[in-house]
C-alpha positions as a Python dict, from the first residue, in 0.01 Angstrom:
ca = {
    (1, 'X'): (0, 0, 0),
    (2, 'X'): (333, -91, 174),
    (3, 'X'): (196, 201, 472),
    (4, 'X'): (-95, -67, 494),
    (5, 'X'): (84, -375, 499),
    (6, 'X'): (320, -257, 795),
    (7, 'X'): (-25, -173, 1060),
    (8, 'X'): (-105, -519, 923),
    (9, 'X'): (218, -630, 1017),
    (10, 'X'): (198, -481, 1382),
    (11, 'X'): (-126, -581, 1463),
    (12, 'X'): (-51, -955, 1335),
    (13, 'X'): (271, -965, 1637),
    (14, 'X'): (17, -763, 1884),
    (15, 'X'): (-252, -1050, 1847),
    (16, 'X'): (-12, -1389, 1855),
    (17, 'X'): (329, -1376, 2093),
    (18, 'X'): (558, -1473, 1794),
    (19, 'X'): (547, -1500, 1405),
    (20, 'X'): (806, -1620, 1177),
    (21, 'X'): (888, -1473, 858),
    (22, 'X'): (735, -1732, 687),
    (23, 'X'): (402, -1716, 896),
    (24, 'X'): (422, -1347, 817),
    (25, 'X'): (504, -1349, 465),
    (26, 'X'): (225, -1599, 388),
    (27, 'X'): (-13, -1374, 633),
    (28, 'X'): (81, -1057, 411),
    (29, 'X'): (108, -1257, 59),
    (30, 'X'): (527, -1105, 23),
    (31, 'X'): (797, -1247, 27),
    (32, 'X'): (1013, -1347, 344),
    (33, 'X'): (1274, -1105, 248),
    (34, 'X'): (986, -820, 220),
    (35, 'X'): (925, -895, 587),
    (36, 'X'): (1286, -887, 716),
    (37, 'X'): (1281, -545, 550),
    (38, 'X'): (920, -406, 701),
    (39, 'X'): (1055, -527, 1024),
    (40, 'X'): (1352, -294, 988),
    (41, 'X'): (1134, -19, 895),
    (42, 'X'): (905, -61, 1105),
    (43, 'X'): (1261, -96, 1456),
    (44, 'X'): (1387, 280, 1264),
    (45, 'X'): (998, 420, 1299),
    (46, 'X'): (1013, 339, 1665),
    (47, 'X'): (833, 38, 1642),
    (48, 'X'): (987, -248, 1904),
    (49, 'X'): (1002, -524, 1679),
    (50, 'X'): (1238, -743, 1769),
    (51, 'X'): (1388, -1092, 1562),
    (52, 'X'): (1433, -1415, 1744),
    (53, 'X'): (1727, -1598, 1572),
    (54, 'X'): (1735, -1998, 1549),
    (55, 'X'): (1454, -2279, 1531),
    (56, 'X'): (1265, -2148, 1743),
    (57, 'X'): (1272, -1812, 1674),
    (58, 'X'): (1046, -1505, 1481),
    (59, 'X'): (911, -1184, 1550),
    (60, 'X'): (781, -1054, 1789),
    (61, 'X'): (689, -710, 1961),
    (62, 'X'): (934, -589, 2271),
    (63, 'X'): (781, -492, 2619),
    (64, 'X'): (410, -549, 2569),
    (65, 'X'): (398, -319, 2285),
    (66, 'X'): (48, -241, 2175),
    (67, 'X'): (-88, 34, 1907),
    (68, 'X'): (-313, 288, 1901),
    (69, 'X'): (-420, 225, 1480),
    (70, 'X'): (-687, 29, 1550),
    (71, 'X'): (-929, 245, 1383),
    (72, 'X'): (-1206, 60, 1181),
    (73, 'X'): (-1228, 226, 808),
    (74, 'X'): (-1563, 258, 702),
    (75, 'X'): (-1539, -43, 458),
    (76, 'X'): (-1378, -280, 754),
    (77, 'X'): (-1703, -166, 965),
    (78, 'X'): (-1911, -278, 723),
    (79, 'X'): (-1786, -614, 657),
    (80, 'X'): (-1818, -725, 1015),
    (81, 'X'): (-2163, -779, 991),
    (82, 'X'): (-2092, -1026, 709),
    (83, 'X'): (-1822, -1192, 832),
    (84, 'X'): (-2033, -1496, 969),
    (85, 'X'): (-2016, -1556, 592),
    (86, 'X'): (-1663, -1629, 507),
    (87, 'X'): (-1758, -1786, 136),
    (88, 'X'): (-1971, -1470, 71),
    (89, 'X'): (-1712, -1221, 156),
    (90, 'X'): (-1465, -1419, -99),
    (91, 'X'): (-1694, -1421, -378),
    (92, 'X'): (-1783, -1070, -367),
    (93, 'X'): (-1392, -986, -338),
    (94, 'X'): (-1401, -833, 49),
    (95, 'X'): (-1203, -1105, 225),
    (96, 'X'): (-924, -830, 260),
    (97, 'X'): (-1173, -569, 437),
    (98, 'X'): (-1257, -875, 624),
    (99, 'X'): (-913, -946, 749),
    (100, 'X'): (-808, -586, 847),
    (101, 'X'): (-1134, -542, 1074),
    (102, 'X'): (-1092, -899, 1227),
    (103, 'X'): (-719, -798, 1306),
    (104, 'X'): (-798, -466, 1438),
    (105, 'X'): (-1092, -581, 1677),
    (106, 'X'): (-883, -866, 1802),
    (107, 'X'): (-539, -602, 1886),
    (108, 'X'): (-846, -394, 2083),
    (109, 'X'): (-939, -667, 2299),
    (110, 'X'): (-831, -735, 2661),
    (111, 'X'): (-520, -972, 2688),
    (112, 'X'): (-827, -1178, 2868),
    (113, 'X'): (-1056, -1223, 2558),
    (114, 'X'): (-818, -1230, 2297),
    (115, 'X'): (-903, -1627, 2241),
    (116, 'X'): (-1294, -1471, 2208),
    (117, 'X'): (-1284, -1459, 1766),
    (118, 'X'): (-1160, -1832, 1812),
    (119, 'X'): (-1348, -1985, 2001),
    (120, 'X'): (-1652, -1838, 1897),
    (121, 'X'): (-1535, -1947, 1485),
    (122, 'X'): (-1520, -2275, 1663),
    (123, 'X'): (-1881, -2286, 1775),
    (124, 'X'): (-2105, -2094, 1512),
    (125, 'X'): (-2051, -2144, 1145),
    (126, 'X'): (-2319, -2065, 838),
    (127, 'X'): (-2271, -2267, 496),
    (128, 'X'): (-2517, -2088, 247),
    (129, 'X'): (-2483, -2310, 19),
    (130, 'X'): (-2767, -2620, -57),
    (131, 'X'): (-2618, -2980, -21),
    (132, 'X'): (-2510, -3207, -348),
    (133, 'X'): (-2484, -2902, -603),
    (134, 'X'): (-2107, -2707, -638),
    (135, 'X'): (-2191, -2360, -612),
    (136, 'X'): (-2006, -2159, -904),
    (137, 'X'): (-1935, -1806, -848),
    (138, 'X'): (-2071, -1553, -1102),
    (139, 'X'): (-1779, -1402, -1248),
    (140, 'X'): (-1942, -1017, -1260),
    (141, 'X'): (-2040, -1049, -901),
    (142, 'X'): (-1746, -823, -723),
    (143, 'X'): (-1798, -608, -995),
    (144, 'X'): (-2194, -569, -884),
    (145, 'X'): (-2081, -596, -503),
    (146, 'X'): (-1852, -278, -561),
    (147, 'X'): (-2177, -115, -684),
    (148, 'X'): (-2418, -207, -455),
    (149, 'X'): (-2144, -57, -117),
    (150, 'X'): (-2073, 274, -353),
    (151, 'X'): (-2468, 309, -401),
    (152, 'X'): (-2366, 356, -807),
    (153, 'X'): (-2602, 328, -1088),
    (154, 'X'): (-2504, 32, -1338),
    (155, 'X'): (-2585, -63, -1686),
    (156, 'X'): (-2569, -426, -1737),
    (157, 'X'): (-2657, -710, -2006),
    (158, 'X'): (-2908, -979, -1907),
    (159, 'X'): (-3042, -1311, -2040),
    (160, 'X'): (-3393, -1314, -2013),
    (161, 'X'): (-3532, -1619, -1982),
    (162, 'X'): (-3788, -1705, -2217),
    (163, 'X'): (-4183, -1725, -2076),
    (164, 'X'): (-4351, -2035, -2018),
    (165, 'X'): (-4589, -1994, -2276),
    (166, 'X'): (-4309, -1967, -2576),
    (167, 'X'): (-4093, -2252, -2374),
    (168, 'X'): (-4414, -2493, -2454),
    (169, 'X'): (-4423, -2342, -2786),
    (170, 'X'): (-4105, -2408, -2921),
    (171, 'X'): (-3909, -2741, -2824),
    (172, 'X'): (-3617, -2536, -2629),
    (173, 'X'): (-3678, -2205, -2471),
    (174, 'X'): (-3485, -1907, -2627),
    (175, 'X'): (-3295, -1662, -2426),
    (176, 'X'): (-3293, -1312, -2567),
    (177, 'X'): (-3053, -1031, -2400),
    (178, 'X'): (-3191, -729, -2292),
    (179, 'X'): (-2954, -398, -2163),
    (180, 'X'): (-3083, -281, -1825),
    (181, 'X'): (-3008, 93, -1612),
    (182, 'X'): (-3025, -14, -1266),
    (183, 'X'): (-3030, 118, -942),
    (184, 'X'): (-2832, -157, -769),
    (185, 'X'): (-2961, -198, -368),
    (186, 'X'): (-2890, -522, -219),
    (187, 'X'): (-2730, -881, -310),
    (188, 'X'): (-2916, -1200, -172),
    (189, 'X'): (-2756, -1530, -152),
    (190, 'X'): (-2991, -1776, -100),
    (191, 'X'): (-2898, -2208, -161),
    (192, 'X'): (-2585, -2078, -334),
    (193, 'X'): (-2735, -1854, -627),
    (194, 'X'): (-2648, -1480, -585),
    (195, 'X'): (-2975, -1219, -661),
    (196, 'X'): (-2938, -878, -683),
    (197, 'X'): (-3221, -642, -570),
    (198, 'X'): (-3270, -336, -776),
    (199, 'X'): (-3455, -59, -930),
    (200, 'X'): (-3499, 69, -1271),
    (201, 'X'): (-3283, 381, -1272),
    (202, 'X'): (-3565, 575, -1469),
    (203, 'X'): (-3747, 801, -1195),
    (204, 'X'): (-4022, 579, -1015),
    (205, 'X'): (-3937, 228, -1148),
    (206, 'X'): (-3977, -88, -956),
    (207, 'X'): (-3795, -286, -724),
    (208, 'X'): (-3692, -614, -899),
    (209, 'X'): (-3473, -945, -871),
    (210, 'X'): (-3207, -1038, -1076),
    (211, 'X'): (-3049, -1360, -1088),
    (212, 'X'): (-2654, -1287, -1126),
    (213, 'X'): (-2483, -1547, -1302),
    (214, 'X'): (-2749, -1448, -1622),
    (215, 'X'): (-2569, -1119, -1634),
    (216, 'X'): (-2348, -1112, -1946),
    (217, 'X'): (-2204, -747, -1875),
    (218, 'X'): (-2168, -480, -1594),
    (219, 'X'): (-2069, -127, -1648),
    (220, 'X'): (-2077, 127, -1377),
    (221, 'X'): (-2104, 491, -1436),
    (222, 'X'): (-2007, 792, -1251),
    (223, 'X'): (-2360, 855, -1113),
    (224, 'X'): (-2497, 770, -787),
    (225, 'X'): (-2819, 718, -692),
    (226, 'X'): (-3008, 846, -359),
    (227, 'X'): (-3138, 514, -145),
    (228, 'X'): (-3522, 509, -98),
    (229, 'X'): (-3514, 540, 277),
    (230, 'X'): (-3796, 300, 327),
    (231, 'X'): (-3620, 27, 153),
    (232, 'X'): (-3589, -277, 358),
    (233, 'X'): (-3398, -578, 211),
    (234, 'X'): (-3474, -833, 415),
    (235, 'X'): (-3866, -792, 412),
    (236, 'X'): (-3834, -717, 35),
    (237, 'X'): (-3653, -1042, -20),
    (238, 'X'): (-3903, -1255, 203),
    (239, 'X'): (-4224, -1092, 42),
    (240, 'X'): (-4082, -1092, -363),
    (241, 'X'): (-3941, -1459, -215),
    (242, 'X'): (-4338, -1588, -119),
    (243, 'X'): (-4468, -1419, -420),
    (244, 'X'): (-4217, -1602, -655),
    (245, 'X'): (-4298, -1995, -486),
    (246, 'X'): (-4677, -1879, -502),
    (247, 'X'): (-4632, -1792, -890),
    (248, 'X'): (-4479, -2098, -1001),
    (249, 'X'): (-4723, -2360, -829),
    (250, 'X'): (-4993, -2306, -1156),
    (251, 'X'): (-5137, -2638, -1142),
    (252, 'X'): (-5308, -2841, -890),
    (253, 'X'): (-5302, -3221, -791),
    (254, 'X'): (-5530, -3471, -518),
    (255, 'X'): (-5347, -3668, -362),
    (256, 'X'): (-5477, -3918, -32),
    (257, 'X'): (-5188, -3936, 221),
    (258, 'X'): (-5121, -4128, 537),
    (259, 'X'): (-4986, -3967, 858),
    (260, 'X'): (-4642, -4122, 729),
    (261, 'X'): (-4674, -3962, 392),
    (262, 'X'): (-4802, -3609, 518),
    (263, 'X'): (-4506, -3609, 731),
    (264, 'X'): (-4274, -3655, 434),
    (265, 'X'): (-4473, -3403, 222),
    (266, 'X'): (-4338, -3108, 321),
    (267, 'X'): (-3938, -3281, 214),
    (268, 'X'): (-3977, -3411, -77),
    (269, 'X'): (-4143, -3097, -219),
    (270, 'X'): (-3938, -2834, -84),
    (271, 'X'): (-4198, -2613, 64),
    (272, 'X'): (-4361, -2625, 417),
    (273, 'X'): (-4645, -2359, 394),
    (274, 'X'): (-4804, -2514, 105),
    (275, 'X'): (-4807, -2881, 258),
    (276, 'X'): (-4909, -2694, 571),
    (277, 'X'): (-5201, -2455, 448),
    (278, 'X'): (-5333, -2799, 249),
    (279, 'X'): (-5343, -2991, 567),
    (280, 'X'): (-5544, -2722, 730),
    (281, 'X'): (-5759, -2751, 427),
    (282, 'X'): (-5837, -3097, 479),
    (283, 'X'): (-6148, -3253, 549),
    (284, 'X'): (-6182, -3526, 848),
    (285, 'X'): (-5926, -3846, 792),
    (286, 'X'): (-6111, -4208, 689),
    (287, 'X'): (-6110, -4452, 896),
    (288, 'X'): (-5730, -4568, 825),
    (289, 'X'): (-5639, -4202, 877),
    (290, 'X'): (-5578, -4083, 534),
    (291, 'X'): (-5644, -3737, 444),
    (292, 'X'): (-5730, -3575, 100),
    (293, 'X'): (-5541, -3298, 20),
    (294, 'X'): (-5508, -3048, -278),
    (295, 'X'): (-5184, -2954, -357),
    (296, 'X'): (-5096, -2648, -550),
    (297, 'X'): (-4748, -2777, -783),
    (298, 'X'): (-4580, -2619, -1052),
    (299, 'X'): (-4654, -2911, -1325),
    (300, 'X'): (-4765, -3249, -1331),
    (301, 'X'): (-4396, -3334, -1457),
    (302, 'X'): (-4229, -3146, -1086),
    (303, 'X'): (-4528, -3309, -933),
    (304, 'X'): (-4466, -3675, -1043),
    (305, 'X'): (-4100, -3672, -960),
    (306, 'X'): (-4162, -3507, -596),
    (307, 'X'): (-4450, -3729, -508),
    (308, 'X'): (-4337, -4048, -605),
    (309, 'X'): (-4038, -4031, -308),
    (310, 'X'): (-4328, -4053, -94),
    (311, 'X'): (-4406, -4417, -198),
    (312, 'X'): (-4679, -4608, -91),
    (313, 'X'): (-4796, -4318, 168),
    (314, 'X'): (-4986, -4168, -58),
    (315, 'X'): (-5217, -4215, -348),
    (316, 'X'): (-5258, -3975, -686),
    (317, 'X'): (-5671, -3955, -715),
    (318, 'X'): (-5650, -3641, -971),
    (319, 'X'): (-5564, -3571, -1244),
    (320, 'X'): (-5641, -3901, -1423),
    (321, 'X'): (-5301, -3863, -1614),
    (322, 'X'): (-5087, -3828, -1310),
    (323, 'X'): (-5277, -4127, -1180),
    (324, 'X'): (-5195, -4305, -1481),
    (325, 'X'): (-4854, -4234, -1443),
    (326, 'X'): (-4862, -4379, -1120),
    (327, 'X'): (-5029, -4671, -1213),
    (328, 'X'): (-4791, -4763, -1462),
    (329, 'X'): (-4458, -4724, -1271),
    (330, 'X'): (-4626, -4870, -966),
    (331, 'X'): (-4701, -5222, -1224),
    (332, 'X'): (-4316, -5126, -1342),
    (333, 'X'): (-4187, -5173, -996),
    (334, 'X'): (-4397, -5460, -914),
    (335, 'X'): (-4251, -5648, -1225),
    (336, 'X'): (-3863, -5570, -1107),
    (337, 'X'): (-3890, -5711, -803),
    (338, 'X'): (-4104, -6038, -862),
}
């Protein structure tokens, strides 16, 4: 630990000119006086680190010092590809790993491009999350993350949601919990809700997504599974991700739009290909340039509260409830505002 938090300490003074003990201390989460004493230890290893008394002054390293322990561990190596994904790396409890490879790639670089990790941080940032929700981190999730990098088999506890069917059934959808021997391969963030991707751990079982914050328990076990070579996470995500939006849209609606209102189609339902492959679909516009279109939605209750922010663009022709809906808030509306 302390062996660590001394290369830390060496490669913080190689990257920046001068540090003070409190720039250190809060840089190494110790105390000020821990510092003053890593500094000595590091002067009687041979280390040239020299203390700047008064205002102005802090450590710093004597005579262009510059280390050789720059080696990236196999964990640090990893997390660079993620670290364009600061919020990710915290939740999943590898900001450390983070840190160390950032600080050892930054003492390796020329004196000429060692303002390159800054002012590229400057320029390029990715926030995962989708806007006006507060993403909430699932508390078992560095717990699954430490399984998915060791490639070890998991049992965990899951909520599984109730079906559609028994939701219309019974006036609130029951959860039941089910105990699950998984195979844990990847973890997706996508709009702020963590997935894992994983196989049964019986021989031959399917790939599947899980939803993380309906895990209730994670226990991993001393075994480790062998990675299906011709697993590929990203094309597994985007194909089980198009499979899921296809699944839910189980109704249909017609709708006539303007060229306004198909242009605000594809926001106000969330989903581009559909709006797009039902344009294509379309017959020849009237003579005021409205179009037909059937639209696959998930209900006629998602469907009423995504079409109505298209407003007077478009028109509900079927189903004669929806229409009715329409109907009736569109006399509402008029009523309010005469």
């Amino acid at each position: 630990m302390r062996a660590a938090r001394l290369i830390k300490m060496v490669l913080l003074l190689q990257a920046r000119p001068t540090m003070t003990a409190t720039e250190l201390a809060r840089e190494l989460e110790v105390s000020e006086r821990t510092v003053t004493r890593d500094a000595q230890a590091l002067a009687e290893a041979g280390v040239p680190v020299y203390a700047d008394r008064g205002r102005a002054g802090g450590y710093r390293l004597v005579g262009g010092y510059r280390t050789r322990l720059t080696g990236l561990a196999r964990s640090e190596a990893e997390v660079l590809f993620l670290s364009g994904v600061p919020g990710a790396l915290r939740e999943m409890g590898l900001e450390d790993a983070a840190s160390a490879a950032r600080l050892k790639v930054s003492a390796a670089l020329l004196p000429s491009l060692k303002d390159a990790p800054s002012t590229a941080a400057q320029r390029f940032h990715l926030d995962a999350p989708g806007w006006w929700q507060e993403p909430k981190t699932p508390e078992l999730l560095p717990a699954v993350a430490e399984a998915v990098w060791d490639d070890r088999c998991v049992r965990v506890g899951y909520r599984r949601p109730a079906r559609r069917e028994a939701k219309r059934a019974t006036e609130h959808g029951v959860e039941r919990e089910v105990e699950r021997d998984l195979e844990p391969y990847g973890l997706v963030l996508k709009a702020g809700v963590w997935y894992l991707c994983a196989r049964a751990a019986e021989k031959g079982g399917d790939f599947r997504v899980y939803r993380l914050d309906r895990f209730t328990a994670v226990a991993a076990g001393e075994a480790r599974f062998v990675r299906d070579e011709g697993f590929d996470l990203p094309r597994f995500w985007e194909a089980r991700a198009e499979e899921f939006a296809r699944t839910v849209l189980r109704d249909t609606v017609v709708v006539r739009v303007s060229p306004a209102g198909a242009a605000l189609l594809p926001h106000t339902t969330g989903d581009r290909g559909v709006v797009r492959e039902a344009l294509e679909r379309a017959g020849e516009p009237d003579e005021e340039g409205r179009l037909t279109l059937t639209l696959p939605v998930e209900s006629q209750e998602v469907a009423y509260s995504q079409l109505m922010a298209v407003g007077p663009e478009l028109e509900v022709l079927e189903p004669a409830e929806l229409r009715t809906r329409f109907t009736e808030a569109a006399r509402a509306l008029r009523q309010l505002y005469e």
